[in-house]
PDB file of N, CA and C in Angstrom:
ATOM      1  N   UNK A   1      10.940 -11.830   1.567  1.00  0.00           N
ATOM      2  CA  UNK A   1      10.891 -11.148   2.837  1.00  0.00           C
ATOM      3  C   UNK A   1      10.913 -12.199   3.943  1.00  0.00           C
ATOM      4  N   UNK A   2      11.894 -12.113   4.831  1.00  0.00           N
ATOM      5  CA  UNK A   2      12.056 -13.094   5.892  1.00  0.00           C
ATOM      6  C   UNK A   2      10.996 -12.940   6.973  1.00  0.00           C
ATOM      7  N   UNK A   3      10.640 -11.702   7.306  1.00  0.00           N
ATOM      8  CA  UNK A   3       9.639 -11.448   8.327  1.00  0.00           C
ATOM      9  C   UNK A   3       8.253 -11.541   7.705  1.00  0.00           C
ATOM     10  N   UNK A   4       7.359 -12.239   8.407  1.00  0.00           N
ATOM     11  CA  UNK A   4       5.997 -12.376   7.907  1.00  0.00           C
ATOM     12  C   UNK A   4       5.083 -11.452   8.703  1.00  0.00           C
ATOM     13  N   UNK A   5       4.326 -10.609   8.013  1.00  0.00           N
ATOM     14  CA  UNK A   5       3.385  -9.706   8.660  1.00  0.00           C
ATOM     15  C   UNK A   5       1.969 -10.192   8.420  1.00  0.00           C
ATOM     16  N   UNK A   6       1.166 -10.208   9.464  1.00  0.00           N
ATOM     17  CA  UNK A   6      -0.251 -10.569   9.354  1.00  0.00           C
ATOM     18  C   UNK A   6      -1.053  -9.385   9.867  1.00  0.00           C
ATOM     19  N   UNK A   7      -1.567  -8.536   8.961  1.00  0.00           N
ATOM     20  CA  UNK A   7      -2.342  -7.378   9.401  1.00  0.00           C
ATOM     21  C   UNK A   7      -3.640  -7.796  10.082  1.00  0.00           C
ATOM     22  N   UNK A   8      -4.105  -6.961  10.987  1.00  0.00           N
ATOM     23  CA  UNK A   8      -5.336  -7.234  11.719  1.00  0.00           C
ATOM     24  C   UNK A   8      -6.502  -6.474  11.114  1.00  0.00           C
ATOM     25  N   UNK A   9      -7.706  -6.987  11.316  1.00  0.00           N
ATOM     26  CA  UNK A   9      -8.918  -6.313  10.864  1.00  0.00           C
ATOM     27  C   UNK A   9      -8.921  -6.049   9.372  1.00  0.00           C
ATOM     28  N   UNK A  10      -9.244  -4.807   8.999  1.00  0.00           N
ATOM     29  CA  UNK A  10      -9.340  -4.459   7.578  1.00  0.00           C
ATOM     30  C   UNK A  10      -8.080  -3.760   7.075  1.00  0.00           C
ATOM     31  N   UNK A  11      -6.943  -4.109   7.643  1.00  0.00           N
ATOM     32  CA  UNK A  11      -5.685  -3.480   7.225  1.00  0.00           C
ATOM     33  C   UNK A  11      -4.963  -4.342   6.186  1.00  0.00           C
ATOM     34  N   UNK A  12      -4.153  -3.667   5.373  1.00  0.00           N
ATOM     35  CA  UNK A  12      -3.345  -4.344   4.362  1.00  0.00           C
ATOM     36  C   UNK A  12      -1.909  -3.835   4.459  1.00  0.00           C
ATOM     37  N   UNK A  13      -0.967  -4.662   4.009  1.00  0.00           N
ATOM     38  CA  UNK A  13       0.435  -4.263   3.906  1.00  0.00           C
ATOM     39  C   UNK A  13       0.733  -4.102   2.428  1.00  0.00           C
ATOM     40  N   UNK A  14       1.294  -2.935   2.074  1.00  0.00           N
ATOM     41  CA  UNK A  14       1.569  -2.604   0.675  1.00  0.00           C
ATOM     42  C   UNK A  14       3.045  -2.316   0.493  1.00  0.00           C
ATOM     43  N   UNK A  15       3.609  -2.825  -0.596  1.00  0.00           N
ATOM     44  CA  UNK A  15       4.967  -2.451  -1.014  1.00  0.00           C
ATOM     45  C   UNK A  15       4.788  -1.365  -2.065  1.00  0.00           C
ATOM     46  N   UNK A  16       5.107  -0.102  -1.698  1.00  0.00           N
ATOM     47  CA  UNK A  16       4.930   0.994  -2.662  1.00  0.00           C
ATOM     48  C   UNK A  16       5.799   0.801  -3.896  1.00  0.00           C
ATOM     49  N   UNK A  17       5.300   1.270  -5.032  1.00  0.00           N
ATOM     50  CA  UNK A  17       6.074   1.227  -6.279  1.00  0.00           C
ATOM     51  C   UNK A  17       7.284   2.137  -6.137  1.00  0.00           C
ATOM     52  N   UNK A  18       8.338   1.829  -6.877  1.00  0.00           N
ATOM     53  CA  UNK A  18       9.533   2.668  -6.849  1.00  0.00           C
ATOM     54  C   UNK A  18       9.218   4.039  -7.399  1.00  0.00           C
ATOM     55  N   UNK A  19       9.875   5.031  -6.847  1.00  0.00           N
ATOM     56  CA  UNK A  19       9.687   6.399  -7.312  1.00  0.00           C
ATOM     57  C   UNK A  19      10.468   6.607  -8.594  1.00  0.00           C
ATOM     58  N   UNK A  20       9.971   7.512  -9.407  1.00  0.00           N
ATOM     59  CA  UNK A  20      10.669   7.856 -10.644  1.00  0.00           C
ATOM     60  C   UNK A  20      11.983   8.547 -10.305  1.00  0.00           C
ATOM     61  N   UNK A  21      13.056   8.136 -10.940  1.00  0.00           N
ATOM     62  CA  UNK A  21      14.371   8.730 -10.711  1.00  0.00           C
ATOM     63  C   UNK A  21      14.653   9.881 -11.671  1.00  0.00           C
ATOM     64  N   UNK A  22      14.030   9.839 -12.860  1.00  0.00           N
ATOM     65  CA  UNK A  22      14.262  10.884 -13.856  1.00  0.00           C
ATOM     66  C   UNK A  22      12.927  11.310 -14.473  1.00  0.00           C
ATOM     67  N   UNK A  23      12.906  12.499 -15.020  1.00  0.00           N
ATOM     68  CA  UNK A  23      11.711  12.978 -15.721  1.00  0.00           C
ATOM     69  C   UNK A  23      11.725  12.419 -17.140  1.00  0.00           C
ATOM     70  N   UNK A  24      10.650  12.624 -17.878  1.00  0.00           N
ATOM     71  CA  UNK A  24      10.586  12.158 -19.265  1.00  0.00           C
ATOM     72  C   UNK A  24      11.654  12.805 -20.127  1.00  0.00           C
ATOM     73  N   UNK A  25      12.061  14.032 -19.757  1.00  0.00           N
ATOM     74  CA  UNK A  25      13.089  14.723 -20.539  1.00  0.00           C
ATOM     75  C   UNK A  25      14.504  14.345 -20.104  1.00  0.00           C
ATOM     76  N   UNK A  26      14.629  13.476 -19.073  1.00  0.00           N
ATOM     77  CA  UNK A  26      15.945  12.992 -18.680  1.00  0.00           C
ATOM     78  C   UNK A  26      16.563  13.677 -17.474  1.00  0.00           C
ATOM     79  N   UNK A  27      15.858  14.610 -16.844  1.00  0.00           N
ATOM     80  CA  UNK A  27      16.403  15.279 -15.660  1.00  0.00           C
ATOM     81  C   UNK A  27      16.321  14.349 -14.457  1.00  0.00           C
ATOM     82  N   UNK A  28      17.393  14.312 -13.653  1.00  0.00           N
ATOM     83  CA  UNK A  28      17.424  13.480 -12.452  1.00  0.00           C
ATOM     84  C   UNK A  28      16.700  14.219 -11.327  1.00  0.00           C
ATOM     85  N   UNK A  29      15.804  13.505 -10.638  1.00  0.00           N
ATOM     86  CA  UNK A  29      15.034  14.103  -9.553  1.00  0.00           C
ATOM     87  C   UNK A  29      15.704  13.746  -8.224  1.00  0.00           C
ATOM     88  N   UNK A  30      16.096  14.749  -7.405  1.00  0.00           N
ATOM     89  CA  UNK A  30      16.699  14.443  -6.107  1.00  0.00           C
ATOM     90  C   UNK A  30      15.661  13.867  -5.140  1.00  0.00           C
ATOM     91  N   UNK A  31      16.115  13.108  -4.130  1.00  0.00           N
ATOM     92  CA  UNK A  31      15.209  12.485  -3.174  1.00  0.00           C
ATOM     93  C   UNK A  31      14.276  13.485  -2.504  1.00  0.00           C
ATOM     94  N   UNK A  32      14.777  14.678  -2.203  1.00  0.00           N
ATOM     95  CA  UNK A  32      13.966  15.675  -1.499  1.00  0.00           C
ATOM     96  C   UNK A  32      12.817  16.202  -2.350  1.00  0.00           C
ATOM     97  N   UNK A  33      12.906  16.097  -3.663  1.00  0.00           N
ATOM     98  CA  UNK A  33      11.865  16.627  -4.551  1.00  0.00           C
ATOM     99  C   UNK A  33      10.891  15.555  -5.031  1.00  0.00           C
ATOM    100  N   UNK A  34      11.164  14.293  -4.708  1.00  0.00           N
ATOM    101  CA  UNK A  34      10.292  13.216  -5.183  1.00  0.00           C
ATOM    102  C   UNK A  34       8.990  13.205  -4.397  1.00  0.00           C
ATOM    103  N   UNK A  35       7.916  12.914  -5.093  1.00  0.00           N
ATOM    104  CA  UNK A  35       6.618  12.781  -4.444  1.00  0.00           C
ATOM    105  C   UNK A  35       6.482  11.377  -3.876  1.00  0.00           C
ATOM    106  N   UNK A  36       5.671  11.273  -2.818  1.00  0.00           N
ATOM    107  CA  UNK A  36       5.396   9.955  -2.258  1.00  0.00           C
ATOM    108  C   UNK A  36       4.643   9.133  -3.300  1.00  0.00           C
ATOM    109  N   UNK A  37       4.994   7.861  -3.441  1.00  0.00           N
ATOM    110  CA  UNK A  37       4.241   7.037  -4.392  1.00  0.00           C
ATOM    111  C   UNK A  37       2.821   6.819  -3.891  1.00  0.00           C
ATOM    112  N   UNK A  38       1.897   6.713  -4.807  1.00  0.00           N
ATOM    113  CA  UNK A  38       0.511   6.456  -4.456  1.00  0.00           C
ATOM    114  C   UNK A  38       0.030   5.155  -5.079  1.00  0.00           C
ATOM    115  N   UNK A  39       0.973   4.362  -5.546  1.00  0.00           N
ATOM    116  CA  UNK A  39       0.643   3.076  -6.161  1.00  0.00           C
ATOM    117  C   UNK A  39       1.542   2.027  -5.540  1.00  0.00           C
ATOM    118  N   UNK A  40       1.008   0.827  -5.370  1.00  0.00           N
ATOM    119  CA  UNK A  40       1.814  -0.247  -4.806  1.00  0.00           C
ATOM    120  C   UNK A  40       1.132  -1.587  -4.977  1.00  0.00           C
ATOM    121  N   UNK A  41       1.815  -2.625  -4.478  1.00  0.00           N
ATOM    122  CA  UNK A  41       1.315  -3.992  -4.572  1.00  0.00           C
ATOM    123  C   UNK A  41       1.026  -4.513  -3.178  1.00  0.00           C
ATOM    124  N   UNK A  42      -0.130  -5.114  -3.006  1.00  0.00           N
ATOM    125  CA  UNK A  42      -0.512  -5.667  -1.709  1.00  0.00           C
ATOM    126  C   UNK A  42       0.268  -6.953  -1.475  1.00  0.00           C
ATOM    127  N   UNK A  43       0.932  -7.031  -0.300  1.00  0.00           N
ATOM    128  CA  UNK A  43       1.691  -8.246   0.024  1.00  0.00           C
ATOM    129  C   UNK A  43       1.090  -9.022   1.191  1.00  0.00           C
ATOM    130  N   UNK A  44       0.140  -8.416   1.926  1.00  0.00           N
ATOM    131  CA  UNK A  44      -0.560  -9.123   3.003  1.00  0.00           C
ATOM    132  C   UNK A  44      -1.904  -8.446   3.241  1.00  0.00           C
ATOM    133  N   UNK A  45      -2.913  -9.257   3.582  1.00  0.00           N
ATOM    134  CA  UNK A  45      -4.275  -8.753   3.789  1.00  0.00           C
ATOM    135  C   UNK A  45      -4.805  -9.308   5.099  1.00  0.00           C
ATOM    136  N   UNK A  46      -5.447  -8.453   5.885  1.00  0.00           N
ATOM    137  CA  UNK A  46      -6.091  -8.894   7.118  1.00  0.00           C
ATOM    138  C   UNK A  46      -7.367  -9.672   6.823  1.00  0.00           C
ATOM    139  N   UNK A  47      -7.983 -10.227   7.862  1.00  0.00           N
ATOM    140  CA  UNK A  47      -9.190 -11.040   7.663  1.00  0.00           C
ATOM    141  C   UNK A  47     -10.442 -10.233   7.353  1.00  0.00           C
ATOM    142  N   UNK A  48     -10.410  -8.923   7.524  1.00  0.00           N
ATOM    143  CA  UNK A  48     -11.584  -8.078   7.296  1.00  0.00           C
ATOM    144  C   UNK A  48     -12.138  -7.591   8.623  1.00  0.00           C
ATOM    145  N   UNK A  49     -12.908  -6.530   8.568  1.00  0.00           N
ATOM    146  CA  UNK A  49     -13.460  -5.981   9.809  1.00  0.00           C
ATOM    147  C   UNK A  49     -14.704  -6.760  10.212  1.00  0.00           C
ATOM    148  N   UNK A  50     -15.130  -6.555  11.464  1.00  0.00           N
ATOM    149  CA  UNK A  50     -16.359  -7.182  11.929  1.00  0.00           C
ATOM    150  C   UNK A  50     -17.434  -6.112  12.065  1.00  0.00           C
ATOM    151  N   UNK A  51     -18.675  -6.485  11.754  1.00  0.00           N
ATOM    152  CA  UNK A  51     -19.767  -5.525  11.887  1.00  0.00           C
ATOM    153  C   UNK A  51     -20.299  -5.549  13.321  1.00  0.00           C
ATOM    154  N   UNK A  52     -21.362  -4.809  13.575  1.00  0.00           N
ATOM    155  CA  UNK A  52     -21.918  -4.692  14.929  1.00  0.00           C
ATOM    156  C   UNK A  52     -22.441  -6.019  15.471  1.00  0.00           C
ATOM    157  N   UNK A  53     -22.809  -6.943  14.583  1.00  0.00           N
ATOM    158  CA  UNK A  53     -23.309  -8.250  15.018  1.00  0.00           C
ATOM    159  C   UNK A  53     -22.184  -9.258  15.215  1.00  0.00           C
ATOM    160  N   UNK A  54     -20.937  -8.859  14.938  1.00  0.00           N
ATOM    161  CA  UNK A  54     -19.797  -9.766  15.087  1.00  0.00           C
ATOM    162  C   UNK A  54     -19.499 -10.590  13.848  1.00  0.00           C
ATOM    163  N   UNK A  55     -20.208 -10.313  12.747  1.00  0.00           N
ATOM    164  CA  UNK A  55     -19.962 -11.044  11.499  1.00  0.00           C
ATOM    165  C   UNK A  55     -18.774 -10.421  10.767  1.00  0.00           C
ATOM    166  N   UNK A  56     -17.944 -11.240  10.163  1.00  0.00           N
ATOM    167  CA  UNK A  56     -16.763 -10.787   9.439  1.00  0.00           C
ATOM    168  C   UNK A  56     -17.164 -10.298   8.053  1.00  0.00           C
ATOM    169  N   UNK A  57     -16.716  -9.101   7.686  1.00  0.00           N
ATOM    170  CA  UNK A  57     -16.976  -8.544   6.357  1.00  0.00           C
ATOM    171  C   UNK A  57     -15.720  -8.782   5.524  1.00  0.00           C
ATOM    172  N   UNK A  58     -15.820  -9.572   4.448  1.00  0.00           N
ATOM    173  CA  UNK A  58     -14.625  -9.910   3.659  1.00  0.00           C
ATOM    174  C   UNK A  58     -14.019  -8.692   2.971  1.00  0.00           C
ATOM    175  N   UNK A  59     -12.722  -8.788   2.713  1.00  0.00           N
ATOM    176  CA  UNK A  59     -11.979  -7.709   2.063  1.00  0.00           C
ATOM    177  C   UNK A  59     -12.263  -7.708   0.563  1.00  0.00           C
ATOM    178  N   UNK A  60     -12.208  -6.520  -0.050  1.00  0.00           N
ATOM    179  CA  UNK A  60     -12.405  -6.384  -1.494  1.00  0.00           C
ATOM    180  C   UNK A  60     -11.104  -6.560  -2.266  1.00  0.00           C
ATOM    181  N   UNK A  61      -9.974  -6.566  -1.563  1.00  0.00           N
ATOM    182  CA  UNK A  61      -8.662  -6.691  -2.212  1.00  0.00           C
ATOM    183  C   UNK A  61      -8.001  -7.982  -1.762  1.00  0.00           C
ATOM    184  N   UNK A  62      -6.992  -8.414  -2.519  1.00  0.00           N
ATOM    185  CA  UNK A  62      -6.269  -9.636  -2.165  1.00  0.00           C
ATOM    186  C   UNK A  62      -4.789  -9.442  -2.441  1.00  0.00           C
ATOM    187  N   UNK A  63      -3.988 -10.346  -1.932  1.00  0.00           N
ATOM    188  CA  UNK A  63      -2.542 -10.306  -2.138  1.00  0.00           C
ATOM    189  C   UNK A  63      -2.247 -10.337  -3.632  1.00  0.00           C
ATOM    190  N   UNK A  64      -1.341  -9.459  -4.068  1.00  0.00           N
ATOM    191  CA  UNK A  64      -0.960  -9.388  -5.468  1.00  0.00           C
ATOM    192  C   UNK A  64      -1.644  -8.271  -6.237  1.00  0.00           C
ATOM    193  N   UNK A  65      -2.751  -7.726  -5.702  1.00  0.00           N
ATOM    194  CA  UNK A  65      -3.424  -6.608  -6.378  1.00  0.00           C
ATOM    195  C   UNK A  65      -2.521  -5.384  -6.412  1.00  0.00           C
ATOM    196  N   UNK A  66      -2.489  -4.703  -7.574  1.00  0.00           N
ATOM    197  CA  UNK A  66      -1.852  -3.385  -7.671  1.00  0.00           C
ATOM    198  C   UNK A  66      -2.935  -2.383  -7.352  1.00  0.00           C
ATOM    199  N   UNK A  67      -2.639  -1.464  -6.431  1.00  0.00           N
ATOM    200  CA  UNK A  67      -3.664  -0.531  -5.983  1.00  0.00           C
ATOM    201  C   UNK A  67      -3.155   0.906  -5.968  1.00  0.00           C
ATOM    202  N   UNK A  68      -4.110   1.839  -6.026  1.00  0.00           N
ATOM    203  CA  UNK A  68      -3.838   3.257  -5.808  1.00  0.00           C
ATOM    204  C   UNK A  68      -4.382   3.577  -4.428  1.00  0.00           C
ATOM    205  N   UNK A  69      -3.612   4.357  -3.645  1.00  0.00           N
ATOM    206  CA  UNK A  69      -4.059   4.689  -2.301  1.00  0.00           C
ATOM    207  C   UNK A  69      -3.910   6.177  -2.039  1.00  0.00           C
ATOM    208  N   UNK A  70      -4.589   6.664  -1.004  1.00  0.00           N
ATOM    209  CA  UNK A  70      -4.567   8.076  -0.656  1.00  0.00           C
ATOM    210  C   UNK A  70      -3.133   8.521  -0.355  1.00  0.00           C
ATOM    211  N   UNK A  71      -2.807   9.748  -0.725  1.00  0.00           N
ATOM    212  CA  UNK A  71      -1.435  10.255  -0.683  1.00  0.00           C
ATOM    213  C   UNK A  71      -0.769  10.160   0.685  1.00  0.00           C
ATOM    214  N   UNK A  72      -1.447  10.548   1.740  1.00  0.00           N
ATOM    215  CA  UNK A  72      -0.829  10.554   3.066  1.00  0.00           C
ATOM    216  C   UNK A  72      -1.420   9.489   3.981  1.00  0.00           C
ATOM    217  N   UNK A  73      -1.925   8.416   3.402  1.00  0.00           N
ATOM    218  CA  UNK A  73      -2.569   7.361   4.177  1.00  0.00           C
ATOM    219  C   UNK A  73      -1.552   6.389   4.757  1.00  0.00           C
ATOM    220  N   UNK A  74      -1.915   5.779   5.849  1.00  0.00           N
ATOM    221  CA  UNK A  74      -1.170   4.662   6.394  1.00  0.00           C
ATOM    222  C   UNK A  74       0.045   5.017   7.223  1.00  0.00           C
ATOM    223  N   UNK A  75       0.725   3.970   7.664  1.00  0.00           N
ATOM    224  CA  UNK A  75       1.919   4.078   8.486  1.00  0.00           C
ATOM    225  C   UNK A  75       3.083   3.462   7.729  1.00  0.00           C
ATOM    226  N   UNK A  76       4.128   4.252   7.530  1.00  0.00           N
ATOM    227  CA  UNK A  76       5.311   3.757   6.827  1.00  0.00           C
ATOM    228  C   UNK A  76       6.208   3.022   7.810  1.00  0.00           C
ATOM    229  N   UNK A  77       6.800   1.937   7.360  1.00  0.00           N
ATOM    230  CA  UNK A  77       7.781   1.217   8.166  1.00  0.00           C
ATOM    231  C   UNK A  77       8.792   0.540   7.270  1.00  0.00           C
ATOM    232  N   UNK A  78       9.924   0.217   7.858  1.00  0.00           N
ATOM    233  CA  UNK A  78      10.985  -0.462   7.126  1.00  0.00           C
ATOM    234  C   UNK A  78      11.238  -1.787   7.832  1.00  0.00           C
ATOM    235  N   UNK A  79      11.050  -2.885   7.106  1.00  0.00           N
ATOM    236  CA  UNK A  79      11.283  -4.218   7.658  1.00  0.00           C
ATOM    237  C   UNK A  79      12.189  -4.971   6.701  1.00  0.00           C
ATOM    238  N   UNK A  80      13.280  -5.519   7.233  1.00  0.00           N
ATOM    239  CA  UNK A  80      14.266  -6.239   6.417  1.00  0.00           C
ATOM    240  C   UNK A  80      14.728  -5.388   5.238  1.00  0.00           C
ATOM    241  N   UNK A  81      15.023  -4.103   5.492  1.00  0.00           N
ATOM    242  CA  UNK A  81      15.480  -3.146   4.473  1.00  0.00           C
ATOM    243  C   UNK A  81      14.482  -2.946   3.338  1.00  0.00           C
ATOM    244  N   UNK A  82      13.214  -3.192   3.613  1.00  0.00           N
ATOM    245  CA  UNK A  82      12.173  -3.011   2.603  1.00  0.00           C
ATOM    246  C   UNK A  82      11.171  -1.980   3.127  1.00  0.00           C
ATOM    247  N   UNK A  83      10.879  -0.946   2.324  1.00  0.00           N
ATOM    248  CA  UNK A  83       9.899   0.059   2.705  1.00  0.00           C
ATOM    249  C   UNK A  83       8.501  -0.499   2.495  1.00  0.00           C
ATOM    250  N   UNK A  84       7.686  -0.463   3.561  1.00  0.00           N
ATOM    251  CA  UNK A  84       6.325  -0.979   3.496  1.00  0.00           C
ATOM    252  C   UNK A  84       5.360   0.052   4.049  1.00  0.00           C
ATOM    253  N   UNK A  85       4.103  -0.131   3.746  1.00  0.00           N
ATOM    254  CA  UNK A  85       3.053   0.765   4.200  1.00  0.00           C
ATOM    255  C   UNK A  85       1.899  -0.096   4.710  1.00  0.00           C
ATOM    256  N   UNK A  86       1.440   0.204   5.932  1.00  0.00           N
ATOM    257  CA  UNK A  86       0.268  -0.489   6.478  1.00  0.00           C
ATOM    258  C   UNK A  86      -0.868   0.522   6.502  1.00  0.00           C
ATOM    259  N   UNK A  87      -1.969   0.164   5.854  1.00  0.00           N
ATOM    260  CA  UNK A  87      -3.101   1.077   5.839  1.00  0.00           C
ATOM    261  C   UNK A  87      -4.412   0.319   5.862  1.00  0.00           C
ATOM    262  N   UNK A  88      -5.470   1.047   6.144  1.00  0.00           N
ATOM    263  CA  UNK A  88      -6.806   0.482   6.202  1.00  0.00           C
ATOM    264  C   UNK A  88      -7.362   0.341   4.784  1.00  0.00           C
ATOM    265  N   UNK A  89      -8.217  -0.634   4.591  1.00  0.00           N
ATOM    266  CA  UNK A  89      -8.799  -0.858   3.259  1.00  0.00           C
ATOM    267  C   UNK A  89      -9.538   0.386   2.760  1.00  0.00           C
ATOM    268  N   UNK A  90     -10.105   1.187   3.655  1.00  0.00           N
ATOM    269  CA  UNK A  90     -10.851   2.371   3.227  1.00  0.00           C
ATOM    270  C   UNK A  90      -9.950   3.423   2.589  1.00  0.00           C
ATOM    271  N   UNK A  91      -8.621   3.343   2.819  1.00  0.00           N
ATOM    272  CA  UNK A  91      -7.674   4.284   2.211  1.00  0.00           C
ATOM    273  C   UNK A  91      -7.242   3.870   0.810  1.00  0.00           C
ATOM    274  N   UNK A  92      -7.674   2.682   0.371  1.00  0.00           N
ATOM    275  CA  UNK A  92      -7.378   2.232  -0.991  1.00  0.00           C
ATOM    276  C   UNK A  92      -8.430   2.824  -1.915  1.00  0.00           C
ATOM    277  N   UNK A  93      -7.973   3.531  -2.939  1.00  0.00           N
ATOM    278  CA  UNK A  93      -8.875   4.239  -3.838  1.00  0.00           C
ATOM    279  C   UNK A  93      -9.329   3.387  -5.017  1.00  0.00           C
ATOM    280  N   UNK A  94      -8.432   2.517  -5.528  1.00  0.00           N
ATOM    281  CA  UNK A  94      -8.776   1.728  -6.714  1.00  0.00           C
ATOM    282  C   UNK A  94      -7.804   0.572  -6.875  1.00  0.00           C
ATOM    283  N   UNK A  95      -8.264  -0.460  -7.570  1.00  0.00           N
ATOM    284  CA  UNK A  95      -7.401  -1.566  -7.984  1.00  0.00           C
ATOM    285  C   UNK A  95      -6.987  -1.281  -9.421  1.00  0.00           C
ATOM    286  N   UNK A  96      -5.677  -1.371  -9.695  1.00  0.00           N
ATOM    287  CA  UNK A  96      -5.159  -1.137 -11.051  1.00  0.00           C
ATOM    288  C   UNK A  96      -5.189  -2.467 -11.791  1.00  0.00           C
ATOM    289  N   UNK A  97      -5.975  -2.532 -12.859  1.00  0.00           N
ATOM    290  CA  UNK A  97      -6.086  -3.772 -13.625  1.00  0.00           C
ATOM    291  C   UNK A  97      -5.119  -3.731 -14.788  1.00  0.00           C
ATOM    292  N   UNK A  98      -4.855  -4.872 -15.421  1.00  0.00           N
ATOM    293  CA  UNK A  98      -3.889  -5.024 -16.514  1.00  0.00           C
ATOM    294  C   UNK A  98      -3.786  -3.839 -17.448  1.00  0.00           C
ATOM    295  N   UNK A  99      -2.560  -3.596 -17.905  1.00  0.00           N
ATOM    296  CA  UNK A  99      -2.311  -2.441 -18.775  1.00  0.00           C
ATOM    297  C   UNK A  99      -2.175  -2.868 -20.204  1.00  0.00           C
TER     298      UNK A  99
END
């Protein structure tokens, strides 16, 4: 990615996983019927939010983590022909560990 994004506060930039193109039985799913992905890989992490005393609270996630996030969370954008999602750390539901 040529453009570098640095999220602010407790925000992260996620590259959503590709959507399934076919069902297990081999049927092709049209774009209009595909569900939004809820899994992706973190490609940038902000420094963390600050508490009422001005102290920085570190993030629980890091670049490279595969995560599950809330279905309609965040802001979608396209940068350098790449679909990305910027969302707050609180919208991340879980880290997906090795399979």
